[in-house]
Coordinates of C-alpha atoms in Angstrom, one line a residue:
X807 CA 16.8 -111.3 170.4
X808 CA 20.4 -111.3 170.4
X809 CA 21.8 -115.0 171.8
X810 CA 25.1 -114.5 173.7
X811 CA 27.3 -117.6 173.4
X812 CA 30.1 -118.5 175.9
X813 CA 33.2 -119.1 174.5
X814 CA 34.2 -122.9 175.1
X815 CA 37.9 -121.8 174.0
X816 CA 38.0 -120.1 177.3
X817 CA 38.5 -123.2 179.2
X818 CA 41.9 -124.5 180.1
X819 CA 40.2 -128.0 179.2
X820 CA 37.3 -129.0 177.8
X821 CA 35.3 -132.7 177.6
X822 CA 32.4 -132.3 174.9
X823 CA 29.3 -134.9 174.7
X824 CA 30.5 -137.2 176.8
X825 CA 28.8 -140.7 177.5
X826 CA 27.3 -142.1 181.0
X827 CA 30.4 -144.5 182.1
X828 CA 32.8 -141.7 180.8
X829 CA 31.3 -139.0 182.8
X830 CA 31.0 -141.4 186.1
X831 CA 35.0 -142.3 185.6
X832 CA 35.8 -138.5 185.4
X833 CA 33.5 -137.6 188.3
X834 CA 35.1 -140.8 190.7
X835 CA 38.7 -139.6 189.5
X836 CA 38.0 -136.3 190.2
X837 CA 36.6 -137.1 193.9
X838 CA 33.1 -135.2 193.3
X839 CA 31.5 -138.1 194.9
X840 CA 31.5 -141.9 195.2
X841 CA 30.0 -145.3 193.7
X842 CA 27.0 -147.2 195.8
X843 CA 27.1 -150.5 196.3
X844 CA 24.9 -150.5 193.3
X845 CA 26.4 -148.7 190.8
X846 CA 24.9 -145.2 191.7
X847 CA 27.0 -142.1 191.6
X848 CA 26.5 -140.6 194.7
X849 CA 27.5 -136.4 195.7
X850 CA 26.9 -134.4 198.3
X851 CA 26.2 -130.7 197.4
X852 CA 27.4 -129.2 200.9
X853 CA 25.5 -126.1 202.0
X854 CA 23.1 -125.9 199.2
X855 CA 20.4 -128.8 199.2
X856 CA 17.5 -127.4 197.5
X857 CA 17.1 -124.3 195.2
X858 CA 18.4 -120.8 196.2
X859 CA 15.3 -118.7 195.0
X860 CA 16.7 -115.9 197.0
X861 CA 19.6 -115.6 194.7
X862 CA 17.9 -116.2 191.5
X863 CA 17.9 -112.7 189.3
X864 CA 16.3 -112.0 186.0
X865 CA 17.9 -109.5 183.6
X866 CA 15.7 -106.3 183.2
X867 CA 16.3 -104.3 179.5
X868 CA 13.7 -103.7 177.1
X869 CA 12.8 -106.7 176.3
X870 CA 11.8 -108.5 179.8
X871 CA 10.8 -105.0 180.7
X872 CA 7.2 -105.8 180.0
X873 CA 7.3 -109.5 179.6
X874 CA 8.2 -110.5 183.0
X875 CA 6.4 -111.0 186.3
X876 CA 8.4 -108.2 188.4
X877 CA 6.4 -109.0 191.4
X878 CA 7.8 -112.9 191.6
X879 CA 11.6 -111.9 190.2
X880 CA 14.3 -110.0 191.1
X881 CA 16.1 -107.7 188.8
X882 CA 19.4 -107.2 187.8
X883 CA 21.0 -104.4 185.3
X884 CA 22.6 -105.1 181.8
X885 CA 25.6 -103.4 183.4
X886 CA 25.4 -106.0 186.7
X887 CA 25.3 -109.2 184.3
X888 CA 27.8 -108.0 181.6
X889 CA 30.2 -107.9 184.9
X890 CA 29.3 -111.5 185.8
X891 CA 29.6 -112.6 182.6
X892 CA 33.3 -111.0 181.6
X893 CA 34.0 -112.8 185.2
X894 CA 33.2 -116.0 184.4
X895 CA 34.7 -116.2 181.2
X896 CA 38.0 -114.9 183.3
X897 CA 37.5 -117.5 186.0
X898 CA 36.6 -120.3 183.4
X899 CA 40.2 -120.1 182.0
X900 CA 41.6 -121.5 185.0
X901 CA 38.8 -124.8 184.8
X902 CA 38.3 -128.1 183.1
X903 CA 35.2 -127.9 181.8
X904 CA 32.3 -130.4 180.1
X905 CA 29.5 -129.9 177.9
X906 CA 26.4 -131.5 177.0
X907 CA 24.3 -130.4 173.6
X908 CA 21.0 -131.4 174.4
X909 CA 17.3 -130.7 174.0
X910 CA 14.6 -129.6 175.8
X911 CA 11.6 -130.8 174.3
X912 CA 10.1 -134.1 172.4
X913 CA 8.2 -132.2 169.8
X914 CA 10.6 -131.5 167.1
X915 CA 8.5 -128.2 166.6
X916 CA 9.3 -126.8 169.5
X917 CA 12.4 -128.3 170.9
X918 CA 14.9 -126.0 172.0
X919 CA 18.5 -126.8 171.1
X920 CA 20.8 -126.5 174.9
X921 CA 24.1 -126.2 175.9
X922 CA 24.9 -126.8 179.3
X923 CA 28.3 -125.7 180.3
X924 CA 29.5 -127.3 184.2
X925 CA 32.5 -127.2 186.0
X926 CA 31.8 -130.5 187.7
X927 CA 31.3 -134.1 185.7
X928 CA 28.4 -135.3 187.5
X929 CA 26.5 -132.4 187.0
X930 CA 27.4 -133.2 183.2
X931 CA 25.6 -136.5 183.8
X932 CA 23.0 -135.4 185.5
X933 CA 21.6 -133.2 183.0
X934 CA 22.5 -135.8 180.6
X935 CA 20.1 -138.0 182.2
X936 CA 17.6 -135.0 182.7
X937 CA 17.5 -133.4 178.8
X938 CA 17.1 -135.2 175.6
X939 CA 19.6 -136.8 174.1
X940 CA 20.0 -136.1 170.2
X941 CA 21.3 -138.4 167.7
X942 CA 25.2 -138.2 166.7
X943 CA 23.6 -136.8 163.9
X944 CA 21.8 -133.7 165.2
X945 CA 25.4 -133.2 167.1
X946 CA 27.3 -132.6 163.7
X947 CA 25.7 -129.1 162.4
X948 CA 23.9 -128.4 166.4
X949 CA 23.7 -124.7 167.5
X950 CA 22.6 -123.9 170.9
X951 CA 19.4 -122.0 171.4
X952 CA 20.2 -121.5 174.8
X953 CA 22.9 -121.7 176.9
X954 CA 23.2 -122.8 181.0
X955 CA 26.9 -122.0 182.2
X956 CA 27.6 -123.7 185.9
X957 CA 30.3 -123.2 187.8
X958 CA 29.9 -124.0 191.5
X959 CA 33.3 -122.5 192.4
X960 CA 33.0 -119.4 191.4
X961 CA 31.9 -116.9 194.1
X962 CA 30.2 -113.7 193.1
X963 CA 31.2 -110.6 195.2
X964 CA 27.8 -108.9 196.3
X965 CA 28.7 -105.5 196.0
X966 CA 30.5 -105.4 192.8
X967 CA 28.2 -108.0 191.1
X968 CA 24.7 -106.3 192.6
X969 CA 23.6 -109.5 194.2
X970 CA 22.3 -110.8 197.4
X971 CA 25.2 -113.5 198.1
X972 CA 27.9 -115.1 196.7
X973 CA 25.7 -117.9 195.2
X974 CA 23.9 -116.1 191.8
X975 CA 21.5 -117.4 188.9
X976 CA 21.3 -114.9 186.8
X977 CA 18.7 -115.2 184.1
X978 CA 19.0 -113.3 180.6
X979 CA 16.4 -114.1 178.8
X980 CA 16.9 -111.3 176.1
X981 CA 20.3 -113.2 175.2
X982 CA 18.7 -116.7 176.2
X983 CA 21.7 -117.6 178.9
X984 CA 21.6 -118.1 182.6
X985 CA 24.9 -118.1 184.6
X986 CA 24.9 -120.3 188.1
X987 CA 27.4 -119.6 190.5
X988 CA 27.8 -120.8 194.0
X989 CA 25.7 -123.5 194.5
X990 CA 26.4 -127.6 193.9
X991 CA 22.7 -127.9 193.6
X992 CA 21.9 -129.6 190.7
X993 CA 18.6 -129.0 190.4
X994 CA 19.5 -125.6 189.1
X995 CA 20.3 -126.4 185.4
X996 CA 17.4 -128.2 184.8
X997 CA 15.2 -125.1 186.6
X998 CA 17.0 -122.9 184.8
X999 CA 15.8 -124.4 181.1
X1000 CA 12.3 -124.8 182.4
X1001 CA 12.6 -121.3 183.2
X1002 CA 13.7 -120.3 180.4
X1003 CA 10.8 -122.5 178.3
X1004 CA 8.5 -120.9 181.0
X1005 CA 9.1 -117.7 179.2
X1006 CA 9.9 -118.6 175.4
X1007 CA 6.4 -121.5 174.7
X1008 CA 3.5 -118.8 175.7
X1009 CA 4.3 -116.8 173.0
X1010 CA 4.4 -119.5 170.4
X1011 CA 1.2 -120.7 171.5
X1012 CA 2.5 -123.7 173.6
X1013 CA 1.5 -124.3 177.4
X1014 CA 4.1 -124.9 179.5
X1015 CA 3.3 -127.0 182.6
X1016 CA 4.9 -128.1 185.7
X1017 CA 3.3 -131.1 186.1
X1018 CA 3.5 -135.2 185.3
X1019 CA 1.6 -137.1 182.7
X1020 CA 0.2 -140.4 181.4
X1021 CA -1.5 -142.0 178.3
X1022 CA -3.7 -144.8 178.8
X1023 CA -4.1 -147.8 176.8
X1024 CA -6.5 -145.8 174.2
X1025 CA -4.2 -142.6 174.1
X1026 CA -6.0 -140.9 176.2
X1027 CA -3.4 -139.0 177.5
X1028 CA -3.9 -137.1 181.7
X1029 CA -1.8 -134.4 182.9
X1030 CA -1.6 -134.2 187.1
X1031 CA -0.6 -130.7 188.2
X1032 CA 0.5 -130.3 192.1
X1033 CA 3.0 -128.8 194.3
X1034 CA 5.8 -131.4 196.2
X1035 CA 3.8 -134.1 198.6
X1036 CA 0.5 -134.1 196.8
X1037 CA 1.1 -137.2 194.8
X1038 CA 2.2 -135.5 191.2
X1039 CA 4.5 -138.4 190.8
X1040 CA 2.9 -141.1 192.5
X1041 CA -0.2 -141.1 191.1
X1042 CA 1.3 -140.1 187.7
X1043 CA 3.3 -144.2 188.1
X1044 CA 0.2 -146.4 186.8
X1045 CA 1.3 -149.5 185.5
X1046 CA -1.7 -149.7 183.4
X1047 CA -0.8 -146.4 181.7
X1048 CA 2.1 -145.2 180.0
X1049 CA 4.4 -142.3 181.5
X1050 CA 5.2 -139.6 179.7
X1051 CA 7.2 -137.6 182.4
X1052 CA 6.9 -136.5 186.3
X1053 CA 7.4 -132.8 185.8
X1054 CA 7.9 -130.6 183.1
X1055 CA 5.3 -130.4 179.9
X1056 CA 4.2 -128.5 177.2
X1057 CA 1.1 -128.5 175.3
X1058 CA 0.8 -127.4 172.4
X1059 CA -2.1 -128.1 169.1
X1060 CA -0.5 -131.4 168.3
X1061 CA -0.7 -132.3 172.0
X1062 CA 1.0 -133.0 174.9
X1063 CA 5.3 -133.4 175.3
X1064 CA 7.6 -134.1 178.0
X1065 CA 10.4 -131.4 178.4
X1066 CA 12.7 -133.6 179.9
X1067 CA 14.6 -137.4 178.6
X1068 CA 14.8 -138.5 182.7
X1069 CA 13.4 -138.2 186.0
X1070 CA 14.1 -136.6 189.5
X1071 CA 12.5 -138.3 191.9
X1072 CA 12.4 -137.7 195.7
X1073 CA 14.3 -140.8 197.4
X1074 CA 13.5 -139.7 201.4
X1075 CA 11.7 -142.7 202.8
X1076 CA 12.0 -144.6 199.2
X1077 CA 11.0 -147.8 199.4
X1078 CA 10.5 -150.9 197.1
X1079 CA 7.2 -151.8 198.6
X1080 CA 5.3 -148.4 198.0
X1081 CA 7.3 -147.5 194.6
X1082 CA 9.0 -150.0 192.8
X1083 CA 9.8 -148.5 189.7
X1084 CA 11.5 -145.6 191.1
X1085 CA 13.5 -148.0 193.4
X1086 CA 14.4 -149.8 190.9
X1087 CA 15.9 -147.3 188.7
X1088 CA 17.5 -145.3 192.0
X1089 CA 19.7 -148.5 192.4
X1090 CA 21.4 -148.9 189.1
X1091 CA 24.7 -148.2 187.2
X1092 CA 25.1 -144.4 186.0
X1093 CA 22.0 -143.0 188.1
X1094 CA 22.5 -140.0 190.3
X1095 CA 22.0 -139.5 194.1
X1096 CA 21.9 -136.4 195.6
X1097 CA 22.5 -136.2 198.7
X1098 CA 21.8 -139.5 200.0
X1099 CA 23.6 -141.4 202.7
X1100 CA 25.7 -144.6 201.8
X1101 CA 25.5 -147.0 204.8
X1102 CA 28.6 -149.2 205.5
X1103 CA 31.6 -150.4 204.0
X1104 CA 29.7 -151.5 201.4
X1105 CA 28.3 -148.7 200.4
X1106 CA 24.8 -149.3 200.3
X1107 CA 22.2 -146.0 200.1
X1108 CA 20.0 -145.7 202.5
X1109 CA 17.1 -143.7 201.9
X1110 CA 15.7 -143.7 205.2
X1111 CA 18.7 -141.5 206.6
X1112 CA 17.9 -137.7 206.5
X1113 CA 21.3 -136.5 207.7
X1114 CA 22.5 -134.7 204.3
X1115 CA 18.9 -133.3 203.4
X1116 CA 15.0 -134.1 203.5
X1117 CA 15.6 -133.0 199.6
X1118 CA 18.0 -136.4 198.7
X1119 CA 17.3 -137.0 195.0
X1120 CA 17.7 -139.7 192.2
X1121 CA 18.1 -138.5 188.4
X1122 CA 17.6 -141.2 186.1
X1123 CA 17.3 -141.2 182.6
X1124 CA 13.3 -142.2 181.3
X1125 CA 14.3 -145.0 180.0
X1126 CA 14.9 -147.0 183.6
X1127 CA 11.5 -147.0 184.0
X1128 CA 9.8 -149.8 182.5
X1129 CA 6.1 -148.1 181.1
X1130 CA 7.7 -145.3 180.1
X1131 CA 6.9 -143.6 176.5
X1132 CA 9.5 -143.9 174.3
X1133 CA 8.5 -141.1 172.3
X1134 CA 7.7 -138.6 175.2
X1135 CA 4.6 -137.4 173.4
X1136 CA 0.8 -137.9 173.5
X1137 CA -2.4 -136.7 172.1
X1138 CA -4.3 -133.9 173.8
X1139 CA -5.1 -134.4 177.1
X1140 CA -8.9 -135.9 177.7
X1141 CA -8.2 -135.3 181.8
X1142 CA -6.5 -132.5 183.8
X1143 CA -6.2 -133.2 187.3
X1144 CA -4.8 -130.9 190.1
X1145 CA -3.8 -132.2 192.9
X1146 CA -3.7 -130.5 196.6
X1147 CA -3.1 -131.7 200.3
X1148 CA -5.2 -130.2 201.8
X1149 CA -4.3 -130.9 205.9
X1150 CA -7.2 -128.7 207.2
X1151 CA -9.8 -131.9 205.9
X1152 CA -12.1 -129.2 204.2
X1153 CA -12.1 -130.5 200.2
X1154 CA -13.9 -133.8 199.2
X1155 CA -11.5 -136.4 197.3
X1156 CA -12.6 -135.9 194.4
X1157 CA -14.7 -132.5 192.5
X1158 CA -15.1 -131.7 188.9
X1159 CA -14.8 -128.6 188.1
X1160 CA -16.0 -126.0 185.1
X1161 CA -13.4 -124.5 183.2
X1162 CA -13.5 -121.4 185.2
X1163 CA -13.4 -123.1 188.5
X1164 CA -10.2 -124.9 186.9
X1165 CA -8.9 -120.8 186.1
X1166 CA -9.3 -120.2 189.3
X1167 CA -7.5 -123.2 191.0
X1168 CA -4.5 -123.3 188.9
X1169 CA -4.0 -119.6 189.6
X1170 CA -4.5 -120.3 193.2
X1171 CA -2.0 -123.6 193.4
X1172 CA -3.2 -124.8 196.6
X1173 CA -1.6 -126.9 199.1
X1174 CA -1.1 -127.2 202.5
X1175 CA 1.6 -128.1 204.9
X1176 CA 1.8 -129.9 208.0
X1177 CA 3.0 -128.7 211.7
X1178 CA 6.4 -130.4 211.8
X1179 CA 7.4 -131.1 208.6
X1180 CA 9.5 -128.0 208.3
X1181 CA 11.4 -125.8 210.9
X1182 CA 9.6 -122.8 212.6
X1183 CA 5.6 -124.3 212.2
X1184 CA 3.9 -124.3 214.7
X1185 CA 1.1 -127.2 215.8
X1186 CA -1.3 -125.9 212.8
X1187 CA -1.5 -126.9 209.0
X1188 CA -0.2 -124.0 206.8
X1189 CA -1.9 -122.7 203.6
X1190 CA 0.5 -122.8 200.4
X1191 CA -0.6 -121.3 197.6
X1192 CA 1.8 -121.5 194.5
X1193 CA 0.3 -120.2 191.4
X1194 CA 0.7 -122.2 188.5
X1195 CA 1.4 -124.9 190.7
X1196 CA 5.0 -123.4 190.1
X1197 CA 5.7 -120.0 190.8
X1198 CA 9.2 -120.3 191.4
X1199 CA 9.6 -121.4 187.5
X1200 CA 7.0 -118.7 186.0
X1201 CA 8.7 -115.7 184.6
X1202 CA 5.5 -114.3 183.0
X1203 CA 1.9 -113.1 184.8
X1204 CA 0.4 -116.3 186.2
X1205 CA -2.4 -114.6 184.0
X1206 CA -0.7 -115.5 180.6
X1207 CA -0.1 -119.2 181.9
X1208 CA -4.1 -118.8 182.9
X1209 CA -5.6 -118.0 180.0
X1210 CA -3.6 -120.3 178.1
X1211 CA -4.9 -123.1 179.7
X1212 CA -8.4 -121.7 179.6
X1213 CA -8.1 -121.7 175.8
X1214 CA -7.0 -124.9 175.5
X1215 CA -9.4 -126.7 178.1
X1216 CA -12.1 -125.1 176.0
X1217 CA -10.5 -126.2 172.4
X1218 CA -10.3 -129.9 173.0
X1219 CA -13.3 -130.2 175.6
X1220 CA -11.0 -131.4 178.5
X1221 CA -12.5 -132.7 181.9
X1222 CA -10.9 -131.0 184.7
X1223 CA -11.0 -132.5 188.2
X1224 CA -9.5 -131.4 191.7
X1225 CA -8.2 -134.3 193.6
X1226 CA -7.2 -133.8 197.1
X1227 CA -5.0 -136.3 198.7
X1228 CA -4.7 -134.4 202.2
X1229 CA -6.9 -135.4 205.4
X1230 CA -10.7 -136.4 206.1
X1231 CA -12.6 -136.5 208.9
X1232 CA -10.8 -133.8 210.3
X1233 CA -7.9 -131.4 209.9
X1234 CA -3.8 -133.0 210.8
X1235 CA -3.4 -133.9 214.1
X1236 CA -7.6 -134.9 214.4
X1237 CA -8.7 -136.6 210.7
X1238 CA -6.7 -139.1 209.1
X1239 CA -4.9 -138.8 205.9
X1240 CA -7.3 -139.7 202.9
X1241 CA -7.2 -143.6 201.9
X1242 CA -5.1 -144.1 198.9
X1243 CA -7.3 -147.1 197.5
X1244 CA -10.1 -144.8 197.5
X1245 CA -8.1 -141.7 195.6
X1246 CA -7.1 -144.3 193.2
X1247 CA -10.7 -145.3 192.2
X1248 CA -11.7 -142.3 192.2
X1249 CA -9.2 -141.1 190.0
X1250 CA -9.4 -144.2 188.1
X1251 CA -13.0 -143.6 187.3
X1252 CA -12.6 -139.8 186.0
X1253 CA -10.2 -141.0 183.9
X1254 CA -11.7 -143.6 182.2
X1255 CA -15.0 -141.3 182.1
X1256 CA -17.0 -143.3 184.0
X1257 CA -16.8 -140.3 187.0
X1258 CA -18.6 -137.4 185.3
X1259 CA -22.2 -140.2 184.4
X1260 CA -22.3 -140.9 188.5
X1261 CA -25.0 -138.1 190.2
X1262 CA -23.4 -135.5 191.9
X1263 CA -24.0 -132.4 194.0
X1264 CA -23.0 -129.1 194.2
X1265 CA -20.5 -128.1 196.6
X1266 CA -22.1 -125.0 199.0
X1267 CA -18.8 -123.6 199.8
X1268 CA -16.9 -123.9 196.6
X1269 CA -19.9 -124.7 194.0
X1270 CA -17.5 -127.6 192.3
X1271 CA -19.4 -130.8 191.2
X1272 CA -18.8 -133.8 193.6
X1273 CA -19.9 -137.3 193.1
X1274 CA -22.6 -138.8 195.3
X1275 CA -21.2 -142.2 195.3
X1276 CA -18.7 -144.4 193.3
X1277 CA -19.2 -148.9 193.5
X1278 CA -16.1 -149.7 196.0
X1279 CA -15.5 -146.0 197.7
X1280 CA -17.1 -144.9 200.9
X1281 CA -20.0 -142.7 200.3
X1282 CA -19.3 -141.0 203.4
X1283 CA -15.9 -139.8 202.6
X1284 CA -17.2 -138.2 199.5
X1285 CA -19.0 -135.1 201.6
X1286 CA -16.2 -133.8 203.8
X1287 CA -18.9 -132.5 206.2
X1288 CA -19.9 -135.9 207.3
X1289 CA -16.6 -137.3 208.1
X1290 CA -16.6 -134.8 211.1
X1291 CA -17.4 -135.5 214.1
X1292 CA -18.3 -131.8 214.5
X1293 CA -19.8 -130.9 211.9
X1294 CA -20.0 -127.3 213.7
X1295 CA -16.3 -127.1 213.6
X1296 CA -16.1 -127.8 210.0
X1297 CA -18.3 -124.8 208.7
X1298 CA -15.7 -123.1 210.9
X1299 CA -12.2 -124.3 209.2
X1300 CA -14.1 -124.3 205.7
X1301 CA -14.4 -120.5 206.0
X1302 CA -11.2 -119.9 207.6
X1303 CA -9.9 -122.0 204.4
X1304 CA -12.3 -119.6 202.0
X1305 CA -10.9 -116.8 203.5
X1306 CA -7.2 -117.6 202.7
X1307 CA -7.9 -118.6 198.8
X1308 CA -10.2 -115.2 199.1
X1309 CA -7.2 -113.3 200.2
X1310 CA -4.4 -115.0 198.1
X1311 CA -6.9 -114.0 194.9
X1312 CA -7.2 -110.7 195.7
X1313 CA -3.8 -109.9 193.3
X1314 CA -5.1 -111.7 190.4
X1315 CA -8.8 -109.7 190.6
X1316 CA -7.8 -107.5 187.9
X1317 CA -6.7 -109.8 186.0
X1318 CA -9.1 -112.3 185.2
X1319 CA -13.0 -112.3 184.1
X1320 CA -15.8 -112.0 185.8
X1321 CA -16.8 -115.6 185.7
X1322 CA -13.4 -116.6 186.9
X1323 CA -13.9 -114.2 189.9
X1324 CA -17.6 -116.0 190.2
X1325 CA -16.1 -119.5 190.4
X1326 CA -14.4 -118.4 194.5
X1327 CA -15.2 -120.3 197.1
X1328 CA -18.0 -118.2 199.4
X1329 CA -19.4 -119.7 202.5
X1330 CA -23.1 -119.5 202.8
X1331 CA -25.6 -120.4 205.3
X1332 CA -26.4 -123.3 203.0
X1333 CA -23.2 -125.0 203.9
X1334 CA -24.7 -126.7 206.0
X1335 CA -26.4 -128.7 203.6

């Protein structure tokens, strides 16, 4: 593996390392954005709001040839990225550029060393806040394991550069540097190192997750995998437990480590009331908003106000929230829960689930979406199934990722549970959404271990492990079936639902054992229970 460096001499200026207040002065003086009433930095990032997958490429030579997942990434020569790269070295010569040496990583044995390269100063904050800050002493002798070079200006020329647009993220991998182009979209960078982790940890050993965690008072630690609007980072916010992070992990032998030194919270519809912390650490000094309105002479976000993007985000460093760990690590993990919204009201609240059951739904990634909430659905709920709970971010087989986690679960003896936060009593648009006192004690109760010693049944459909009743929770909510008012038309949408997880798992079938392709969902006439 041959690291390709970019040469910092090529700028015409260059700001290295710099603090918070320094950054927010350069950004304000440059006019990338303005100050909330607050103390904020607040930009807009124009045309791009969220995370151009279509333009994301992954270098193909003889290295990724066999490592990577061709069927989730798009390829790009040696010959096509050698071009970009000789471009933006000629186009950097004309920019002021800043740099950030960072880490990604709390466990000093596997941290990876980062350089992050931007055009624009609040994209140096941002990933400031985002990474790990080192020490002024790791900064004296610090060599970059991997490099992310930004530059929103630039414009790639399709043709000659082999790409779709002129907005490019080209990943090499081989020579562990990843070239943006085109896009303002912060969330970018700090995809693109997760990415890049996402391919490096499996091979050392070391899980990487997309997900949040939390230790609790005895360090028991819980991690909560789940795709966006299932609760990762809400339920993650306990104030009786201690946060490790709200989206990027790695697990390794010693246990479980936060990627990341900050958060990146949703701010659409933030409110004091339902999330304090995160409102709290939205509205200070050196934060940054993305793409959030400021109402009024005086500046004052609102969060509320969709106009720039249903994606407005706040990236804060860890630190603003007040339970967070201050170490960003934690013991093995005694809980793993995956979370789905599931809108079509088939899934109890709460199931455990055997180790091959939990194969099976992390490969699947389950979620659904609800009629309205983005343009071109129709009136019905909409399967998503993102394996992983990240394939966007997954560069290898969501096999390797699989088994990985298999292995571990097995190793330390983890309890796995499938939490759905979605509707009961009917699908969206009939049921209701699921009480969020009663997913809390639920979720509460596995986690304290006081879950898995209540009777349970067996689920007919999906043959997961589903309590009978828990002191404070409606027993009636805990068997899906019951909470329908025909229970005829629920035997209906639960096959309809086992068909889609049956046809989304038909591409991992030959991948996987035979006790992970046991663990399916399959109606049967005893459904009806």
């Amino acid at each position: 593996m041959t690291i390709q460096m970019f040469p910092l001499d090529a700028a015409r200026s260059l700001h290295r390392n710099l603090r918070e207040a320094d950054l927010v002065e350069f950004a304000i003086r440059r006019n990338e954005g303005r100050l909330a009433s607050t103390g904020a930095f607040v930009a807009e990032t124009g045309q791009h709001t969220g995370r151009s997958a279509q333009d994301k490429y992954v270098v193909r030579d003889a290295e990724s040839e066999s490592a990577i997942w061709w069927d989730n990434s798009k390829a790009m020569t040696e010959e096509q990225f050698d071009r970009l790269f000789s471009d933006f070295v000629a186009y950097a010569r004309t920019k002021e550029l800043f740099v950030q040496d960072l880490f990604a990583g709390a466990d000093t044995n596997h941290r990876l060393p980062c350089r992050i390269v931007t055009e624009l100063a609040w994209h140096s904050l941002f990933i400031r806040h985002m990474l790990r800050r080192p020490d002024q002493s790791d900064l004296a002798d610090f060599v970059p394991g991997f490099t992310v070079v930004n530059i929103p200006s630039f414009r790639a020329a399709p043709d000659y550069h082999g790409v779709r647009s002129e907005t490019v993220i080209a990943c090499n991998f081989t020579k562990r540097i990843v070239l943006v182009g085109g896009t303002s979209y912060a969330g970018e960078i700090k995809k693109s190192v997760f990415s890049f982790l996402n391919y490096l940890l499996p091979t050392k050993g070391v899980m990487p997750m997309h997900c949040s965690a939390n230790v609790g008072p005895k360090g028991d630690s819980a991690v909560f995998f789940g795709l966006s609007g299932t609760g990762k980072t809400t339920l993650s916010a306990d104030p009786t437990r201690t946060l490790l992070g709200d989206d990027e992990h790695g697990w390794s032998k010693e246990g479980v480590f936060n990627f990341e030194g900050g958060c990146y919270a949703k701010t659409i519809r933030l409110s004091r009331e339902a999330e304090p912390d995160i409102w709290d650490a939205s509205n200070r000094f050196g934060t940054v908003l993305e793409n959030v309105v400021l109402k009024g002479p005086e500046h004052v976000p609102d969060f509320d106000d969709n106009r720039l993007a249903e994606n407005a985000r706040s990236a804060y460093p860890l630190h603003y929230i007040r339970n967070a760990s201050a170490t960003g690590t934690a013991g093995n993990p005694k809980n793993i829960v995956m979370l789905t919204a599931d809108a079509f009201g088939v899934l109890p609240p709460i199931a455990k689930l055997t180790p091959s059951q939990a194969m099976y739904h992390f490969l699947s990634g389950y979620t659904a979406k609800v009629a309205g909430t983005e343009k071109g659905m129709g009136n019905e709920p909409s399967a998503t199934f993102s394996t992983c709970f990240g394939a966007p971010f997954m560069p290898r087989h969501p096999s390797v990722y699989g088994n990985l986690l298999r292995k571990l679960i097995a190793e330390h003896k983890v309890d796995c549970w499938l939490v759905n936060t979605g509707w009961t009593g009917g699908k969206f648009g009939t049921g209701t959404r699921m009480p969020i006192k009663a997913t809390r004690a639920l979720l509460n109760a596995a986690l304290a271990g006081d879950l898995k010693t209540q009777p349970m049944r067996t689920d007919a459909v999906f043959g997961f492990q589903v309590p009978l009743s828990l002191p404070g929770v409606d027993a009636k909510i805990l068997n899906p079936r019951d909470t329908w008012a025909d229970p005829v038309a629920y035997d209906k949408q639960a096959a309809a639902l086992v068909e889609m997880f049956t046809k989304n798992f038909q591409k991992f079938e030959t991948h996987v054992d035979a006790d992970v392709l046991a663990a399916a969902p399959i109606v049967r006439k005893a459904a009806a229970e």
